[in-house]
Short mmCIF file of C-alpha atoms and ligand atoms in Angstrom, two decimals:
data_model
loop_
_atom_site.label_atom_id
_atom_site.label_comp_id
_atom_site.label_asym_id
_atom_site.label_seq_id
_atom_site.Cartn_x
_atom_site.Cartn_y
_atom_site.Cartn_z
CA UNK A 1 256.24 133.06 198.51
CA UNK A 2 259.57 134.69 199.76
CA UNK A 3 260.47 136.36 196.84
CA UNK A 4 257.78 136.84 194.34
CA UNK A 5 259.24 138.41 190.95
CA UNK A 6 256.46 140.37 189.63
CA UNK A 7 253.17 138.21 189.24
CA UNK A 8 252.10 137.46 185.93
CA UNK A 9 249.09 139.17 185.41
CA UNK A 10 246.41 136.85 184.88
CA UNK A 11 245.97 138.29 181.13
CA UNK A 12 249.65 137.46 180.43
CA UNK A 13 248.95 134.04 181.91
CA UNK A 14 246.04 132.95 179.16
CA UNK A 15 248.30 134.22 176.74
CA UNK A 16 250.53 131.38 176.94
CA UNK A 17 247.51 129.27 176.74
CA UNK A 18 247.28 130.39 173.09
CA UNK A 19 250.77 130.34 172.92
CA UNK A 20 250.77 126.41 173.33
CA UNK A 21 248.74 125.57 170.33
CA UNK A 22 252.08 125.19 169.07
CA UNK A 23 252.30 122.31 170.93
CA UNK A 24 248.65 121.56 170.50
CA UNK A 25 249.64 120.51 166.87
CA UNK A 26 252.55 118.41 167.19
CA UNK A 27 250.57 115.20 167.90
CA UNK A 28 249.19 112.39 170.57
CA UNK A 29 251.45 111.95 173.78
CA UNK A 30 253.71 110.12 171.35
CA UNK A 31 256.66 108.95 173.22
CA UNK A 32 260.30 108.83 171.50
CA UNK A 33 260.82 105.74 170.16
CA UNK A 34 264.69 105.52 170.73
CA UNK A 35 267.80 103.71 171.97
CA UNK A 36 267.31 102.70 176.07
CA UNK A 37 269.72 103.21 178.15
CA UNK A 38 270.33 101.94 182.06
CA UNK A 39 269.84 105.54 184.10
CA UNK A 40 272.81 104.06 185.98
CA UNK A 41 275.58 103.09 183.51
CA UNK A 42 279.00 104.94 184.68
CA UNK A 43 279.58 106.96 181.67
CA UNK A 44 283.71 107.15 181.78
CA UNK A 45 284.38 107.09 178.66
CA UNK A 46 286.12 110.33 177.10
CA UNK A 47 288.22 113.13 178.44
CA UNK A 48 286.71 115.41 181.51
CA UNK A 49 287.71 119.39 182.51
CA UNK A 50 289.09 118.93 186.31
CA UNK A 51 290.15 122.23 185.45
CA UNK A 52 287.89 123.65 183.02
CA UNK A 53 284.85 125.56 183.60
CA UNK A 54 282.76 123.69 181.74
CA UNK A 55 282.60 119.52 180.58
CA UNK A 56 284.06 118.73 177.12
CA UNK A 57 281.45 117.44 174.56
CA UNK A 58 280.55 118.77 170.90
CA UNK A 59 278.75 121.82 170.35
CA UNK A 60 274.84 120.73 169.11
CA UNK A 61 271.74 122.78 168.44
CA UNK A 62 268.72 121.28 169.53
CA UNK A 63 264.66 121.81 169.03
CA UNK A 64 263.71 124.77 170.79
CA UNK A 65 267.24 125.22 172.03
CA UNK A 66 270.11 128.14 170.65
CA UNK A 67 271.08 127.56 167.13
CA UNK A 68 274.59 126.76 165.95
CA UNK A 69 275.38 130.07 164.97
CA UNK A 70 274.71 131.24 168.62
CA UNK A 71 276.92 129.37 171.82
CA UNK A 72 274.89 126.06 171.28
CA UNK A 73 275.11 123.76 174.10
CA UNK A 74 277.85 121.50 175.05
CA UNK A 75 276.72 117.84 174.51
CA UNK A 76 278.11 115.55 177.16
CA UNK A 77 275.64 112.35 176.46
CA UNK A 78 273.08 112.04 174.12
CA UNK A 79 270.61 109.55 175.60
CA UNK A 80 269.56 110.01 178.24
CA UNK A 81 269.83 113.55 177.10
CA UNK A 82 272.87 115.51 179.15
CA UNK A 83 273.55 119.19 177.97
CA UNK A 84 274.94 121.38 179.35
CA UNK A 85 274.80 124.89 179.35
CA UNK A 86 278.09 127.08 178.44
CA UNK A 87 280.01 129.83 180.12
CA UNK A 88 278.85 132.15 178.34
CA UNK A 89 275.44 132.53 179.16
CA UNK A 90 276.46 133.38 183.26
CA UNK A 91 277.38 136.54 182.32
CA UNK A 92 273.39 137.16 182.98
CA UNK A 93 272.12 136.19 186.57
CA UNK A 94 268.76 134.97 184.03
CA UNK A 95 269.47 132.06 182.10
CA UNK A 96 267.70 131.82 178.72
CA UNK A 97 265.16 128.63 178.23
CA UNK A 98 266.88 128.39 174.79
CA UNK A 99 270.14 127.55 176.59
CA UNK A 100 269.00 126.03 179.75
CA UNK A 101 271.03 123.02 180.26
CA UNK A 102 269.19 119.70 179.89
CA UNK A 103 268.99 116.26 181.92
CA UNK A 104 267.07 113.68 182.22
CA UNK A 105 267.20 110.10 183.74
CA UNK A 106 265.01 107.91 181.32
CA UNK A 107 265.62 107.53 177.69
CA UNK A 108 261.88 107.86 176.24
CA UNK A 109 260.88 111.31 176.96
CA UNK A 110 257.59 112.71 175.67
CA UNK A 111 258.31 114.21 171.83
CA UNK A 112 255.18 116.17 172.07
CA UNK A 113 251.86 116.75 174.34
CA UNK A 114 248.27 116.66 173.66
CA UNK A 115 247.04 119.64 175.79
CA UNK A 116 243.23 118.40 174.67
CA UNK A 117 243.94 115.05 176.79
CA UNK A 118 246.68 116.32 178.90
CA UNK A 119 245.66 116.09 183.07
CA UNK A 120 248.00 117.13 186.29
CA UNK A 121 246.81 114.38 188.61
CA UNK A 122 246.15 114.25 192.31
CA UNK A 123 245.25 111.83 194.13
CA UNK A 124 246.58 108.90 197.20
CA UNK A 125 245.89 109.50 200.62
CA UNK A 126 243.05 112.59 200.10
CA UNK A 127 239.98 113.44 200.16
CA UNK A 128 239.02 113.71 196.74
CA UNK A 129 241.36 112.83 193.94
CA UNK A 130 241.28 115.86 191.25
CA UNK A 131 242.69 116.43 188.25
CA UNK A 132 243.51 119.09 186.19
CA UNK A 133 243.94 120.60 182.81
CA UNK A 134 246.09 123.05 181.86
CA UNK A 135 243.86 125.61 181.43
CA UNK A 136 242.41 125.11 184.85
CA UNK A 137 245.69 125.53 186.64
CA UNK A 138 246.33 128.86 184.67
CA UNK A 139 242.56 130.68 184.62
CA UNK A 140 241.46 128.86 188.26
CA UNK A 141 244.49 129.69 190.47
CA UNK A 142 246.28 132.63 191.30
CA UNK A 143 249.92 132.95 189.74
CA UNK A 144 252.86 133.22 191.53
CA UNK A 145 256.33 133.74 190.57
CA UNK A 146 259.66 132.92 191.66
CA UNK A 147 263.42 133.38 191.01
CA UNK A 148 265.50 130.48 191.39
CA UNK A 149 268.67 128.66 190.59
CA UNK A 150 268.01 125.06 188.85
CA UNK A 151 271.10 122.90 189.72
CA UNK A 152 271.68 119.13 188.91
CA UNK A 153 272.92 117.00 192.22
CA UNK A 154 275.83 116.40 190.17
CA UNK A 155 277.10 119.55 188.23
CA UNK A 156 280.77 119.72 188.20
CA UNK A 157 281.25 115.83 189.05
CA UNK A 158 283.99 116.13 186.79
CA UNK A 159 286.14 117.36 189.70
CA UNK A 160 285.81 114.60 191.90
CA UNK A 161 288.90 112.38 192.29
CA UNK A 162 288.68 109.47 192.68
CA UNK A 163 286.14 110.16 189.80
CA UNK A 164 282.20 109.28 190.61
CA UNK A 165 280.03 107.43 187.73
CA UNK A 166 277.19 109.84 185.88
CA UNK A 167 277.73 112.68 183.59
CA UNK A 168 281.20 114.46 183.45
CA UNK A 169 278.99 117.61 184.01
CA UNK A 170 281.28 121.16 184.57
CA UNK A 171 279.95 123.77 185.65
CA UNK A 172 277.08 124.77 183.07
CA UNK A 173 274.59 121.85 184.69
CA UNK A 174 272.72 124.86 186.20
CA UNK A 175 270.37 128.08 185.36
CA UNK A 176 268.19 130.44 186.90
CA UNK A 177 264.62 131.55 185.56
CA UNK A 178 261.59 133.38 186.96
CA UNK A 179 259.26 130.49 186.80
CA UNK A 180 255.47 130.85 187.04
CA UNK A 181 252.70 128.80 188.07
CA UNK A 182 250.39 127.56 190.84
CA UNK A 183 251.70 127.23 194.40
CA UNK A 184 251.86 123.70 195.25
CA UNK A 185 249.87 124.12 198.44
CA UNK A 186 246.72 125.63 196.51
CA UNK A 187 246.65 122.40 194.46
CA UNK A 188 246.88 120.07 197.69
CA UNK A 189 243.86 122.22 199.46
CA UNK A 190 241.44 121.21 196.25
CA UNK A 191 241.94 117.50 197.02
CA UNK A 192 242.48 117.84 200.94
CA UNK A 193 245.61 116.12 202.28
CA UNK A 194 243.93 113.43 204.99
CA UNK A 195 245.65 112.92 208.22
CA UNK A 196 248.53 110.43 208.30
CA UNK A 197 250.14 111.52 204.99
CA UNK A 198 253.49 110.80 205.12
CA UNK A 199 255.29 112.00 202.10
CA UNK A 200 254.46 113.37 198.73
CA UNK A 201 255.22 111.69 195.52
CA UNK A 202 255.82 113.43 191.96
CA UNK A 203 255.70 111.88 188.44
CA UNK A 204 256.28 112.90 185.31
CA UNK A 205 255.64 111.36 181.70
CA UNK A 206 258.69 109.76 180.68
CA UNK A 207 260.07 106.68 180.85
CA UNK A 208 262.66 103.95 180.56
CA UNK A 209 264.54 100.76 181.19
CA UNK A 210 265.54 102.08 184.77
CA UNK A 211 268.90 100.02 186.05
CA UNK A 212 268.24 96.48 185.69
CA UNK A 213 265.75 95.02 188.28
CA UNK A 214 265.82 98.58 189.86
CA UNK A 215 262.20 99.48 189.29
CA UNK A 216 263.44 102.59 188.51
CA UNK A 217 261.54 102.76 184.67
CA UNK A 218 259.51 105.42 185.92
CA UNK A 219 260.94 108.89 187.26
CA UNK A 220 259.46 109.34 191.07
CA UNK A 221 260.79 111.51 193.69
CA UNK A 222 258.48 112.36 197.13
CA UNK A 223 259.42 115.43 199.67
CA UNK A 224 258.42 114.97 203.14
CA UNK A 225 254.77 116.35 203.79
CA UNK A 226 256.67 118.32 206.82
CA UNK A 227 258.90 119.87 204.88
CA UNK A 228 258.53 123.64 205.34
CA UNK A 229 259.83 123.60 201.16
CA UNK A 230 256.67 122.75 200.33
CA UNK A 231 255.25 126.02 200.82
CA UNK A 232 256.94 127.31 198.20
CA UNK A 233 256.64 124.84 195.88
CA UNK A 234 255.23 125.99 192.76
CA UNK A 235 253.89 123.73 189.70
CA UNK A 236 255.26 126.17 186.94
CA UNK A 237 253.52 126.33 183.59
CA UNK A 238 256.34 129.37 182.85
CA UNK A 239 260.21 130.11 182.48
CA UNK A 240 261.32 133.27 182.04
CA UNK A 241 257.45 134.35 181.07
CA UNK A 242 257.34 131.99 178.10
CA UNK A 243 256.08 128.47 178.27
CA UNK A 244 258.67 125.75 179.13
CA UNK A 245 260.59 124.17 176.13
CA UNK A 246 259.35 120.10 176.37
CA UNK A 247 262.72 119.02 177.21
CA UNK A 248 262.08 121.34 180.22
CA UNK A 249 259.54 120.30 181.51
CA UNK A 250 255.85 121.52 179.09
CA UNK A 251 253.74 121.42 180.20
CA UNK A 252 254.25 121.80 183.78
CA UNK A 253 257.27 121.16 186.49
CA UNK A 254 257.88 121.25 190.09
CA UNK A 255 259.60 124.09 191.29
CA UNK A 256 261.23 123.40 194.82
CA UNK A 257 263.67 126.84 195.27
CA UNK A 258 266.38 125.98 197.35
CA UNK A 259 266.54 122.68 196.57
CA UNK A 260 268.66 120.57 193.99
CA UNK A 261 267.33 119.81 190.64
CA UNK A 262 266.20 115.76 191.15
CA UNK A 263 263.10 117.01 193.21
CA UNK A 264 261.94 119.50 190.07
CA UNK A 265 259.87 117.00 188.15
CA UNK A 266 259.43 117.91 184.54
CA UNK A 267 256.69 117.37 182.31
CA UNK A 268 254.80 116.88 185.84
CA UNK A 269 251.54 114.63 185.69
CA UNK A 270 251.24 112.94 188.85
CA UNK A 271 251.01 113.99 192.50
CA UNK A 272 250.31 111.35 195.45
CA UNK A 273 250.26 111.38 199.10
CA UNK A 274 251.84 108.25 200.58
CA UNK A 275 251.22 107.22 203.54
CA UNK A 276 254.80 105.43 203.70
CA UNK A 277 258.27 106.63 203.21
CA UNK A 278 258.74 106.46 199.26
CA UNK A 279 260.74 103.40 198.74
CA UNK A 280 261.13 103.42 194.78
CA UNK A 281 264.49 103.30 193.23
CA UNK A 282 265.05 106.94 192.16
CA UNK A 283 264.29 107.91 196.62
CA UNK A 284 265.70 104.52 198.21
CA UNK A 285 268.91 104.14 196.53
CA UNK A 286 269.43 107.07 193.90
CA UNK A 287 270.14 110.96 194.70
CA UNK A 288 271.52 109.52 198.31
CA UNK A 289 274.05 111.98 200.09
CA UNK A 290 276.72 110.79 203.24
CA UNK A 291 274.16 112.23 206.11
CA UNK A 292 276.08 115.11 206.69
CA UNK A 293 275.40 118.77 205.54
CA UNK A 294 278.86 118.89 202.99
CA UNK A 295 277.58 115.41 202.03
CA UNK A 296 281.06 113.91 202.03
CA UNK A 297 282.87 110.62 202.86
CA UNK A 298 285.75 108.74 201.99
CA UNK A 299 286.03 105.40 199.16
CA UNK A 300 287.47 103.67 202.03
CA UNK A 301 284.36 104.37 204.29
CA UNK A 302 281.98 103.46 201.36
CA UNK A 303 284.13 100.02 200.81
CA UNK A 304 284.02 99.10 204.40
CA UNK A 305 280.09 100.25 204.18
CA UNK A 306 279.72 102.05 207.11
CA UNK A 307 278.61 105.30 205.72
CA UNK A 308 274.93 106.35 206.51
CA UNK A 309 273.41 107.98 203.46
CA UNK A 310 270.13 110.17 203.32
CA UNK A 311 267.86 111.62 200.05
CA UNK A 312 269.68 115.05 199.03
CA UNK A 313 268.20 117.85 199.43
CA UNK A 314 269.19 121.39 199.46
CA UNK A 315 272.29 123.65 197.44
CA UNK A 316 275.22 123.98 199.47
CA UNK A 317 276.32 127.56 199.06
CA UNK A 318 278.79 128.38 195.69
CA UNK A 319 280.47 131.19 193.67
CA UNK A 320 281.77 131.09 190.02
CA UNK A 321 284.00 132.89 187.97
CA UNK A 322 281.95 133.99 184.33
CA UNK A 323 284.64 137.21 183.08
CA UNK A 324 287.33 137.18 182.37
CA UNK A 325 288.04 133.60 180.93
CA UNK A 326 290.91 132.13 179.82
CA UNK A 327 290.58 133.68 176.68
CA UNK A 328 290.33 137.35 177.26
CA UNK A 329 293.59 139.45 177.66
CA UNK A 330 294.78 141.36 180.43
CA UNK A 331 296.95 144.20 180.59
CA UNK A 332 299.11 145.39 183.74
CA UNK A 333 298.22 148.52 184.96
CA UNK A 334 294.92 148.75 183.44
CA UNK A 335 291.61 148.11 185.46
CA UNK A 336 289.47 145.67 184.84
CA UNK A 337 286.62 143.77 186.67
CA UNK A 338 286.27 140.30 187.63
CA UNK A 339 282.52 138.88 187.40
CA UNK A 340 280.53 136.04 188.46
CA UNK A 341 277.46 134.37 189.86
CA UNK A 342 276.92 132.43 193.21
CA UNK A 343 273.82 131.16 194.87
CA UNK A 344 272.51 129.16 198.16
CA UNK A 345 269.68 126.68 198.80
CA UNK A 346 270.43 127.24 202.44
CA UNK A 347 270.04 131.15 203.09
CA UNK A 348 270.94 133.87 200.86
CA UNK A 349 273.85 134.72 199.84
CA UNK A 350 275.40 137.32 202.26
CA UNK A 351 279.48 138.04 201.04
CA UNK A 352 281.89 137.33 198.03
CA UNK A 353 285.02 137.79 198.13
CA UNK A 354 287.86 137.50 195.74
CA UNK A 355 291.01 136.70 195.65
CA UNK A 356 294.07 137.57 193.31
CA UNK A 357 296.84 135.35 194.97
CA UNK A 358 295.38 131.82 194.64
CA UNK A 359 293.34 132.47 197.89
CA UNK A 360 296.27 133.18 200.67
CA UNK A 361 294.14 136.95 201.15
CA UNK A 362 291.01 137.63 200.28
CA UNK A 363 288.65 141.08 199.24
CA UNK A 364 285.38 141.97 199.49
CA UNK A 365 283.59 142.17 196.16
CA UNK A 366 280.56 144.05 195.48
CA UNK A 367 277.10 142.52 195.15
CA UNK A 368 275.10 143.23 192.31
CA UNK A 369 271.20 142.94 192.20
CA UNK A 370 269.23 141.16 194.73
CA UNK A 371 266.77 138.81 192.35
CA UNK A 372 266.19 136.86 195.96
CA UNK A 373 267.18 134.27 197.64
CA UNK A 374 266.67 131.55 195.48
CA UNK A 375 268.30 133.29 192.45
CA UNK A 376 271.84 134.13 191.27
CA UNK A 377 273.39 136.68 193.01
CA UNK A 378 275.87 138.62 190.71
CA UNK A 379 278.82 140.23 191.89
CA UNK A 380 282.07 142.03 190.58
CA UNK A 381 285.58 142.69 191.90
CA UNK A 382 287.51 145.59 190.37
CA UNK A 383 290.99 145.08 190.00
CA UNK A 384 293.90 146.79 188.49
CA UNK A 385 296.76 143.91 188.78
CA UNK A 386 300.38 145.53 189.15
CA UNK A 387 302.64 143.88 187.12
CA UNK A 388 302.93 141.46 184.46
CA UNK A 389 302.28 137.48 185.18
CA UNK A 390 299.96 134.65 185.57
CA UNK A 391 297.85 135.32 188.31
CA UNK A 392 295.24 132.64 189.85
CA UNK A 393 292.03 134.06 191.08
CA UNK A 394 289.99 132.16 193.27
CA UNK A 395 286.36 133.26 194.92
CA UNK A 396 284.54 132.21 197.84
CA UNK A 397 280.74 132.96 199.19
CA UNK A 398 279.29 133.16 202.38
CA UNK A 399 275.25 132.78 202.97
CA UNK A 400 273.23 133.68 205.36
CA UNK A 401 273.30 130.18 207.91
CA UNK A 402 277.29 131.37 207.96
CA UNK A 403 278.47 128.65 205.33
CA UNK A 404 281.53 129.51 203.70
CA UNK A 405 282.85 127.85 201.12
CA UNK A 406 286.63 126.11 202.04
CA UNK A 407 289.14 124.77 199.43
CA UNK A 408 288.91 121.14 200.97
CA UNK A 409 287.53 119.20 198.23
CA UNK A 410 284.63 116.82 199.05
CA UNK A 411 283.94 113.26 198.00
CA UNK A 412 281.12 110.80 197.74
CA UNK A 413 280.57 107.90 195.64
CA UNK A 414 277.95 109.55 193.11
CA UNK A 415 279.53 113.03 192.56
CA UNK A 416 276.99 114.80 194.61
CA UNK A 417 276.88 118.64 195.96
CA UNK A 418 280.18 120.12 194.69
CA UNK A 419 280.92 123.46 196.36
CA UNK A 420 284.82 123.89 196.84
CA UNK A 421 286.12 127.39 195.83
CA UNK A 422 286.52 127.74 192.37
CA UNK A 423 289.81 129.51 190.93
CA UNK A 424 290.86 130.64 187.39
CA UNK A 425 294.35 131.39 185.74
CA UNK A 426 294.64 135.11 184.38
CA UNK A 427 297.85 135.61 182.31
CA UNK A 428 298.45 139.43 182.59
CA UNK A 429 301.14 141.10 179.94
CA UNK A 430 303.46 143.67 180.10
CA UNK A 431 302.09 147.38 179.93
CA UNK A 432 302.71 149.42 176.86
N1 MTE B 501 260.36 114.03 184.52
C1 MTE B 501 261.64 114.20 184.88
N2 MTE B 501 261.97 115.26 185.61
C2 MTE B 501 263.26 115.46 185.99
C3 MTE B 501 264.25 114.52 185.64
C4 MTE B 501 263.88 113.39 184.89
O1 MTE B 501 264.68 112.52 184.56
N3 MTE B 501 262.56 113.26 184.52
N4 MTE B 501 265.55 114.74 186.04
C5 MTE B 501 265.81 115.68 187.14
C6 MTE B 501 267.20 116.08 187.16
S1 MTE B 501 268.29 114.94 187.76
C7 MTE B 501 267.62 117.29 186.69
S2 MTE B 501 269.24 117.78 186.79
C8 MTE B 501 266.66 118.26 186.14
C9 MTE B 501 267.12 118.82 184.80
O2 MTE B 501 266.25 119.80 184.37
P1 MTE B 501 266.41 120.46 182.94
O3 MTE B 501 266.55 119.35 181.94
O4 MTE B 501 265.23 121.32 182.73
O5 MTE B 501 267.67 121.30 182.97
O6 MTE B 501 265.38 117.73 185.97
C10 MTE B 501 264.92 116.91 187.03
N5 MTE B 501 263.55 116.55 186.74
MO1 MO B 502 270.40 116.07 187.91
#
């Protein structure tokens, strides 16, 4: 593990075992009985922030989520669930479970599970196909624990022009938790991978229509058995020390730090070793970047179909603006401090820098905590601004394979891996 928070001690472990009776009681792997809807259908409808920080939806307390009379979350769809999680909540470089953002691709998610019945699965191309229940994975197996940034493929897809299909996410379709479980690999050795494995597949309980004649009713995504992510894979049965909320994944999910949210199954219950390149829907034609490392193209190019697309895979490197916001008052004269988050699926982040003239110079700011690589990095920018006026801040991040983010805006037809420097109006008033 690279960066191990603190180990739950296996006492603390078993006590989320008893903690789960909770969910014990709510009933019989009784799926939702509601409204289906394609995974696919371009949701335009309604305004979207291309300057805002995050999308524009209602307000709406959930189960298990923040109540109204906190900052509930910002509803952008409501089935398949899309919420998203607001501003507000950056301010820490931990993001509560209670107002983790939620996604998911298929309409009938679980509504509760029967831990009694309940088994991860292994099995395909290995020796012996195991399974195992939940208090197996947390008394048999040593816990691990890691820090890292959850991000959707598409947050922010509401800045794309032209504009991309999928969920007018802003910037709150993210969070970071210290998540908890078994490592990945430690499962794999009790069933023995055989030779000739080619990939590795991961399932979870819910389901749906899928996009018509797609396939894609069930939720699959593989990772390549070469893939040096796998060794830090984890299958948490934790966030943040507690267990996961059910729209998060309880009882279990994939953990893949570094990598973008589609590959961090939820409600994990499946594991299989192909022996072929995954072709289901949600691998062969979903979550497909232009094979390039921005992962950007042009409509034209897509039109004309001569744009080669691969499976995404990890974050391109980002920095956001939490204080001030539009809302907070500034004074001339008077310092104040400029803070935000940023984070990298591709090395850690190494530099931030700010800028107070709509990026024409830039400044060093100051990086807070190091919760490792995977997590949010915090950092703050102290500034004293001279004289009276709207001033536009931008902010830029650098990691550690020497990205840097640019201003050029990207593009590709699904609203994938947005990372362009992100900038934010500060009207400052007259001293006195
Ligand atoms: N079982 C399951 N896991 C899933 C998905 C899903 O549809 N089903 N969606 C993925 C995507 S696209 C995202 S962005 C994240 C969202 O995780 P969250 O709801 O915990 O924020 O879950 C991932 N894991
Ligand atoms: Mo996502």
């Amino acid at each position: 593990m690279n960066d191990p928070a603190a180990p739950l001690t296996r006492r603390a472990a078993l006590t989320l075992l008893g903690s789960t009776g909770v969910a014990l009681a709510l009933g019989q792997n009784a799926l939702a009985q509601r409204a289906v809807q394609t995974p696919d259908a371009p949701i335009f409808s309604g305004p979207t922030a291309l300057e805002g920080w995050n999308g524009l939806g209602p307000l709406i307390a959930l189960p298990q989520k923040v109540p109204l009379k906190k900052v509930p979350l910002i509803r952008l769809v409501d089935r398949p669930p899309l919420y998203e999680t607001p501003r507000a909540y950056f301010q820490s470089p931990f993001t509560p479970a209670s107002a983790f953002f939620i996604r998911s691709n298929l309409a009938l998610f679980p509504a509760s599970i029967d831990l009694t019945t309940w088994r991860l699965k292994l099995g395909g191309h290995v020796e012996t196909a195991v399974d195992f229940s939940f208090a197996q994975l947390l008394r048999e197996f040593e816990p691990v624990s890691v820090n890292a940034v959850l991000q959707c493929t598409g947050n922010s897809r509401a800045r794309f022009q032209p504009r991309c299909p999928g969920g007018q996410w802003g910037n709150g379709a993210m969070g970071c938790a210290t998540w908890t479980g078994v490592r990945l690999r430690d499962l794999l050795k009790k069933a023995g991978v055989k030779a000739g494995g080619v990939q590795i597949q991961f399932q979870g309980l819910d389901k749906g229509a899928g996009a018509p004649g797609s396939g894609g009713a069930e939720y699959k995504k593989s990772l390549n058995l070469d893939d040096p992510v796998l060794d830090r894979c984890i299958v948490a049965y934790a966030m943040n020390g507690q267990p996961l909320p059910l729209v998060n994944g309880f009882p279990v999910r994939l953990v893949v730090p570094g990598y973008f949210a589609t590959y961090w199954m939820k409600t994990l219950s499946f594991i299989r070793v192909l022996t072929e390149q995954d072709s289901n829907f949600w691998m062969a034609t979903a979550y497909l970047q232009p094979d390039n490392l921005k992962g950007t193209t042009t409509l034209q190019a897509v039109k004309e179909k001569s744009v080669k697309f691969r499976p995404v895979g990890s974050m391109p490197v980002r920095s956001f603006i939490v204080t001030p916001d539009e809302t907070v008052k500034v004074q001339a004269g008077l310092p104040m401090s400029i803070q935000g988050l940023a984070l990298s699926g591709r090395g850690a982040v190494t530099k931030v820098e700010v800028s107070t003239d709509s990026g024409k110079t830039w400044k060093d700011a100051k990086l807070g905590e190091d919760h490792g690589e995977y997590a949010f990095r915090p950092w703050s920018f102290a500034w004293t601004p001279k004289q009276a006026g709207t001033y536009t801040v931008a902010v830029r991040a650098t990691d550690a394979s020497g990205a840097l983010q640019t201003d050029t805006a990207i593009w590709n037809p699904s609203g994938y891996l947005w990372n362009t420097i992100e900038r934010q109006k500060i009207v400052v008033g007259q001293a006195g």
